[in-house]
Short mmCIF file of C-alpha atoms in Angstrom, two decimals:
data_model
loop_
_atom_site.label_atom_id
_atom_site.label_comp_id
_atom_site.label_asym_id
_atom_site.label_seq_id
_atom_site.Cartn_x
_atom_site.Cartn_y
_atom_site.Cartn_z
CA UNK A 1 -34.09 147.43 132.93
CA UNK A 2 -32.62 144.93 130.12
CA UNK A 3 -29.37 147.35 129.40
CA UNK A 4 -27.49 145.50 132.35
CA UNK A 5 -28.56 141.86 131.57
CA UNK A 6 -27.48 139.56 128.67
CA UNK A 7 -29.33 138.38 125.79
CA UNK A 8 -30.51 134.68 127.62
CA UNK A 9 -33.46 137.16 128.93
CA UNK A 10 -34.68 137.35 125.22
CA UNK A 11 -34.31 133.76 124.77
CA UNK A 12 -33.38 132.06 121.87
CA UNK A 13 -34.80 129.89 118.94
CA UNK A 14 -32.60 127.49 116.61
CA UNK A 15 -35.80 126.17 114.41
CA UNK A 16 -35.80 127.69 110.48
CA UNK A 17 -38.73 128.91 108.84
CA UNK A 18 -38.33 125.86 106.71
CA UNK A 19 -38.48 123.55 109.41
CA UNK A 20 -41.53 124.90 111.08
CA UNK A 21 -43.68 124.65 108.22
CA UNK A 22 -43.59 127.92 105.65
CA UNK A 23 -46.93 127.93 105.25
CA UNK A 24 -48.09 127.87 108.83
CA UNK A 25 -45.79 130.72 109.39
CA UNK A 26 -47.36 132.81 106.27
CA UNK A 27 -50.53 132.52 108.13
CA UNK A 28 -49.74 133.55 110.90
CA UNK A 29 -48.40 136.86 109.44
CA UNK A 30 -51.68 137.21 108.03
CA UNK A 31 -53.70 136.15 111.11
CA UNK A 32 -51.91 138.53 113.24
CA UNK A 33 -51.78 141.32 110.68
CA UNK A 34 -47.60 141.72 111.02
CA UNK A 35 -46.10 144.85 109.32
CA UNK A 36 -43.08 144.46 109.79
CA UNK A 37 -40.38 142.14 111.14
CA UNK A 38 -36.93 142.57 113.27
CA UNK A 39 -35.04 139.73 113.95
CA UNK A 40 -32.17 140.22 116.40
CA UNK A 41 -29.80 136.66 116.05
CA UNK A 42 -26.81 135.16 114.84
CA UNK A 43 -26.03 133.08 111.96
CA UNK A 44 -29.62 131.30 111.90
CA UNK A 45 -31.08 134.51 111.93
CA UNK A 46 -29.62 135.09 109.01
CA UNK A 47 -30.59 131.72 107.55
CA UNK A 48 -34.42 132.40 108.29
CA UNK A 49 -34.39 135.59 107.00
CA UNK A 50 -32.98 134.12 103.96
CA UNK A 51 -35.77 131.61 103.72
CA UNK A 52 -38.72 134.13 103.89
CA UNK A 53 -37.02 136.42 101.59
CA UNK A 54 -37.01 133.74 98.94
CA UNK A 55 -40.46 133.06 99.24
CA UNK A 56 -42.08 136.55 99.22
CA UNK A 57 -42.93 136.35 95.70
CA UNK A 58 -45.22 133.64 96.92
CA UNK A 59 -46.31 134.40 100.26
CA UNK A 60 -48.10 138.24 100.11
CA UNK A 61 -47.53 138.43 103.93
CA UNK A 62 -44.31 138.37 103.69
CA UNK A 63 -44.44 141.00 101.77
CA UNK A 64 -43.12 143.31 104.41
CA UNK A 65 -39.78 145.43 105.10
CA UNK A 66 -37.75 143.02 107.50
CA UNK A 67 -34.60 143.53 108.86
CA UNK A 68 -31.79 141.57 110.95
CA UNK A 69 -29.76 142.77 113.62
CA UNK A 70 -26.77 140.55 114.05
CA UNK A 71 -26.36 139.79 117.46
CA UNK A 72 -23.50 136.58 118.05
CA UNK A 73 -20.84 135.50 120.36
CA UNK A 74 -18.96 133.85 116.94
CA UNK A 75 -19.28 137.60 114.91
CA UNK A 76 -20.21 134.89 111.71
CA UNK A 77 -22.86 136.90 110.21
CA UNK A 78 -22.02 138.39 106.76
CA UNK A 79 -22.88 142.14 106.04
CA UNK A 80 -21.29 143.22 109.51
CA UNK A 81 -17.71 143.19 111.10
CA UNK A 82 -19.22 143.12 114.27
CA UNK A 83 -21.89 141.48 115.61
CA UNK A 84 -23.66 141.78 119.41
CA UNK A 85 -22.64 139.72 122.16
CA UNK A 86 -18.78 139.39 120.65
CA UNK A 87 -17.12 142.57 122.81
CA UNK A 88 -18.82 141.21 125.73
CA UNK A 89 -17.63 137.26 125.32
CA UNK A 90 -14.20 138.72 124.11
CA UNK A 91 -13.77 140.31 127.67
CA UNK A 92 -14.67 137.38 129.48
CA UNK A 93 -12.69 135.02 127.29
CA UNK A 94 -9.82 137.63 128.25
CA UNK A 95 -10.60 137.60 131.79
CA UNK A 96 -10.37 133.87 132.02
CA UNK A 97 -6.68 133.59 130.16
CA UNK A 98 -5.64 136.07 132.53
CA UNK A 99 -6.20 133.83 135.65
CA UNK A 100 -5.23 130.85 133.53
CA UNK A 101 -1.78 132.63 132.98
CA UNK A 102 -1.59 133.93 136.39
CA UNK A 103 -1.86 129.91 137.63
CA UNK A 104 0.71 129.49 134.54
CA UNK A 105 2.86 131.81 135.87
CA UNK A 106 3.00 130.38 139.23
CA UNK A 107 5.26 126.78 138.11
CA UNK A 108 7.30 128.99 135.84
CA UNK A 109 7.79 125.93 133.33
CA UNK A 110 3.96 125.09 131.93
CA UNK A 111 1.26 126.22 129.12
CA UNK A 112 -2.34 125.81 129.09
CA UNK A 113 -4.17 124.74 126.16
CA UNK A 114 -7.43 126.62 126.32
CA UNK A 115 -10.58 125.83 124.40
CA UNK A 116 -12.58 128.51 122.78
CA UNK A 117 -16.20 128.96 121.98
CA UNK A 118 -17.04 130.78 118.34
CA UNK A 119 -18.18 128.03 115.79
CA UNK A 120 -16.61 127.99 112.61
CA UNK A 121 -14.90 131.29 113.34
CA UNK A 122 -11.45 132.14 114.29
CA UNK A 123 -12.77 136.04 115.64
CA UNK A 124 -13.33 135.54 119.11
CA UNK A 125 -9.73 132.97 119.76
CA UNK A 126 -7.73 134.93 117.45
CA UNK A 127 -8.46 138.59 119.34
CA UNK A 128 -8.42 136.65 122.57
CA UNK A 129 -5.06 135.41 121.37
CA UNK A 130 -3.49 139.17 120.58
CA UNK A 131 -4.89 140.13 123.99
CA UNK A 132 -3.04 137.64 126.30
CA UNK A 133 -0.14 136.92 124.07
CA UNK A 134 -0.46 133.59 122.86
CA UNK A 135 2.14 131.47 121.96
CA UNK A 136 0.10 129.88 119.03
CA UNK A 137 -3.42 130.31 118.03
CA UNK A 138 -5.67 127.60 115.62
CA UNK A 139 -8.75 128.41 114.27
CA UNK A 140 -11.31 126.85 111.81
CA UNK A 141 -9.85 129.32 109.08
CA UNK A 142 -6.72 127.52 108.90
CA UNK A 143 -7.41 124.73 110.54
CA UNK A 144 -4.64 122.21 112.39
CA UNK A 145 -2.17 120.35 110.66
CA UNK A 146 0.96 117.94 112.42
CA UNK A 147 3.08 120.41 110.76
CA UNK A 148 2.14 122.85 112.40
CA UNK A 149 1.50 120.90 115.80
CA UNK A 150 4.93 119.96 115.19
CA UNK A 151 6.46 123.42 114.38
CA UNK A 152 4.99 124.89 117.57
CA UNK A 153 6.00 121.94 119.86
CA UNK A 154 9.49 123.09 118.48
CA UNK A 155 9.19 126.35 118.92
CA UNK A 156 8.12 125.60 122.92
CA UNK A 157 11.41 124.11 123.60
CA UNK A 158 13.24 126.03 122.38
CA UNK A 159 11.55 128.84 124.41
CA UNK A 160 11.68 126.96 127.62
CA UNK A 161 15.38 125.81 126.40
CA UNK A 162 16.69 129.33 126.96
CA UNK A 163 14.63 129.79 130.01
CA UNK A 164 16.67 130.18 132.72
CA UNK A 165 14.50 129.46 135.11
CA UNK A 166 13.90 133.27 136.59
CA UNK A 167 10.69 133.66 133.65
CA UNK A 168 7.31 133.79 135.28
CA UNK A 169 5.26 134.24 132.46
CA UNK A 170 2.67 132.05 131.87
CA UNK A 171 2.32 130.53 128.34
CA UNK A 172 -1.07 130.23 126.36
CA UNK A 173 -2.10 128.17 123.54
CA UNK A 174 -5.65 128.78 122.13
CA UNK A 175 -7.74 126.60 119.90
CA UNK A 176 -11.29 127.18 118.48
CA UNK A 177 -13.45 124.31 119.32
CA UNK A 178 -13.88 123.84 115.37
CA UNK A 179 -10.67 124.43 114.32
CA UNK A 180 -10.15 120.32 113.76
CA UNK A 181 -12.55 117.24 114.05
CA UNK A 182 -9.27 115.28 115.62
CA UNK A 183 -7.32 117.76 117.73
CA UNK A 184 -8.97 118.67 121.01
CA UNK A 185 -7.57 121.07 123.32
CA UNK A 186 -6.71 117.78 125.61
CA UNK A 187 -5.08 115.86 122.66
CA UNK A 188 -2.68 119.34 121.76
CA UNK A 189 -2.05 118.85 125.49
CA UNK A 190 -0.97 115.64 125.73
CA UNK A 191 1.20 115.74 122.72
CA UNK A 192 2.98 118.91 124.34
CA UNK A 193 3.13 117.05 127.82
CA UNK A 194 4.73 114.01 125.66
CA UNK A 195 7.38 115.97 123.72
CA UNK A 196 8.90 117.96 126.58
CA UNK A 197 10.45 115.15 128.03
CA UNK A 198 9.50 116.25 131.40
CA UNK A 199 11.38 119.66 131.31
CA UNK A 200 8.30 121.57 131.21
CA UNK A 201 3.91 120.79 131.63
CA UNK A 202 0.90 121.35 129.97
CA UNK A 203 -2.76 121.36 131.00
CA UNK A 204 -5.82 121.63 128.99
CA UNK A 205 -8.51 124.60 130.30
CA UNK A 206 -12.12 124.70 128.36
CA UNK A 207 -14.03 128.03 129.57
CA UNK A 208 -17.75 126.85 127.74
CA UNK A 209 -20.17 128.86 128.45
CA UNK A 210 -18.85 131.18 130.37
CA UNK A 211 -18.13 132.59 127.67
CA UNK A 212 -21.29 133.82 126.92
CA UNK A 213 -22.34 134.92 130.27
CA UNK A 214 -21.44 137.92 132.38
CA UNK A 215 -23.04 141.70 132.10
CA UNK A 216 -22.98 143.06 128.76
CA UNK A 217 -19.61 145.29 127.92
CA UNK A 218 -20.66 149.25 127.57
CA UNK A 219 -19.71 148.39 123.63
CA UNK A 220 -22.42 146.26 123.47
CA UNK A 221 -25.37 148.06 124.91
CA UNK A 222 -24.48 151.73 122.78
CA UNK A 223 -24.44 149.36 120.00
CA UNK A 224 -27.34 147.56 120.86
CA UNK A 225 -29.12 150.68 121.58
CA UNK A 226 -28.19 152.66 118.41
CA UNK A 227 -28.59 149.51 115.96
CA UNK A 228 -32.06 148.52 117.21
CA UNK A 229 -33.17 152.16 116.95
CA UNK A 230 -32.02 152.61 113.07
CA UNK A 231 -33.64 149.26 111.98
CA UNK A 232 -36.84 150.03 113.40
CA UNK A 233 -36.77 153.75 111.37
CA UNK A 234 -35.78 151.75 108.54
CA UNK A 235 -38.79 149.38 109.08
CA UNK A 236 -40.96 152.37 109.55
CA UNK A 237 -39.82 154.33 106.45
CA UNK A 238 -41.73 151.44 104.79
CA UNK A 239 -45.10 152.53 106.05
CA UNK A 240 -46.49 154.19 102.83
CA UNK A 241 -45.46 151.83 100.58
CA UNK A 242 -47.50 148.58 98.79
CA UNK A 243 -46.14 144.58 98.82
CA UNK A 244 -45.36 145.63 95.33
CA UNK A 245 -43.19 148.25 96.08
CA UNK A 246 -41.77 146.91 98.89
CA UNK A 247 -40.97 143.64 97.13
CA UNK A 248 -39.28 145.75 94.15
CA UNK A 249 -37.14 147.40 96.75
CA UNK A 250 -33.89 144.99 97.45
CA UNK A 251 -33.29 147.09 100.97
CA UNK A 252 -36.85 146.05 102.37
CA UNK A 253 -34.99 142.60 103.12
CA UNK A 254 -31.51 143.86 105.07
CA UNK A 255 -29.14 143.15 107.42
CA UNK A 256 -27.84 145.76 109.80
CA UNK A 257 -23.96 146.48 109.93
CA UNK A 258 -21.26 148.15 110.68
CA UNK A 259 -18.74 148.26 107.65
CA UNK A 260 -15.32 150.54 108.20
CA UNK A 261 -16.57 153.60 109.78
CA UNK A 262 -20.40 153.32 109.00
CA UNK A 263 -23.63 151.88 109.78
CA UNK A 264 -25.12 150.51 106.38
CA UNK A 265 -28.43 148.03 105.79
CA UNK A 266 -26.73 145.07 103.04
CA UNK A 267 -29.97 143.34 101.44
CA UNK A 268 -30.25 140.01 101.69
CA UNK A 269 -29.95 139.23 98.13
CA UNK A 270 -26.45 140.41 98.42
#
């Protein structure tokens, strides 16, 4: 009955391997006789699966396949283009602009600055920005510069310059929440509000988590579905084989991911 609910029913876990004591952790692998291990996470995911794998030499309970399904509202995990969780926060991200721009729409002359979730990764405010036509979109990538603050501020009045008056659209600025340490959503907003000299408005919008709410998009759950199912074959192909073996193997250590038009394991070494 999970297929309709969102990934909070899993529950999550920040802590690294390294911070919860590496030792303790081999133990319990041995204590509780573990064969294998699937992780299903975003970037610290990743991280932890990093740490064991760099310690298997040591640790002979470690010395099992494991595998990592990426599974992130930022899509920041390498090995993939696409990771869980990112179609569905993409559509709500979407949904929210929309009705943002509809409330745009409504004085004719004013643009919202909306805030985007995604950590140091443009994916989710970039693709949100293609999708509702954006007038300018920053992201941690590029990062924001007065220059460019300045060149789009420009570029605004001209736009509203020409408008003569009859132009309902909306207009939408979007800005990751990492793309700078100094400009906020409500600073870009103020500046704007500043610099058009009262001939047109601008208000600041930040979604937060509802971003990562709402029921998972039909993407996500085929994807879920199919992913989890080839990393536990590829755990179970394993079965036969000694720590040796396994640790000679680079793919006992992967990350699921879908790369151009396939589904391929990376190892973690990679």
């Amino acid at each position: 009955g999970w297929a309709s609910k969102g990934g909070s029913e899993i529950g999550t876990n920040r802590e690294l391997p390294s911070e919860a004591g590496i030792d303790t952790i081999a133990e319990l692998f041995k204590l509780y006789n573990f064969q294998g291990l699937f992780i299903i996470g975003g970037f610290e995911g990743f991280h932890a699966l990093s740490e064991l794998r760099k310690v298997r030499t040591k640790y002979p309970s470690f010395q099992i396949p494991m595998t990592l399904l990426p599974a992130t509202i930022s899509n920041n995990v390498p090995g993939t283009e696409y990771s869980l969780g990112s179609d569905t926060c993409l559509n709500e991200l979407v949904k929210y602009c929309d009705k943002v721009k509809q409330s745009a729409s409504a004085s004719r002359r004013r643009i919202f600055v909306i805030e985007t979730q995604g950590g140091r990764c443009g994916y989710i405010a970039v693709l949100a920005g293609l999708c509702v036509g954006a007038v300018a979109v920053y992201t941690p990538e590029e990062g924001v510069t007065i220059d460019m603050l300045a060149a789009d501020i420009s570029n605004l009045r001209h736009m509203f310059a020409r408008d003569s008056g009859q132009t309902r659209a909306g207009r939408l600025i979007l800005i990751n929440e990492k793309a700078s340490p100094v400009y906020s959503a409500k600073l870009i907003a103020d500046m704007i509000r500043v610099e058009a000299r009262n001939r047109f408005e601008s208000r600041d919008s930040i979604p937060g988590h509802v971003q990562q709410g709402g029921v998972p998009s039909p993407m996500d759950r085929t994807r879920a579905v199919r992913m989890a199912i080839k990393c536990i074959e590829h755990i179970e192909s394993y079965e036969s084989k000694s720590g040796e073996e396994i640790l000679a193997d680079l793919g006992s250590c992967s990350v699921i991911g879908i790369k151009g038009a396939s589904v391929v394991f990376s190892p973690m070494k990679q």
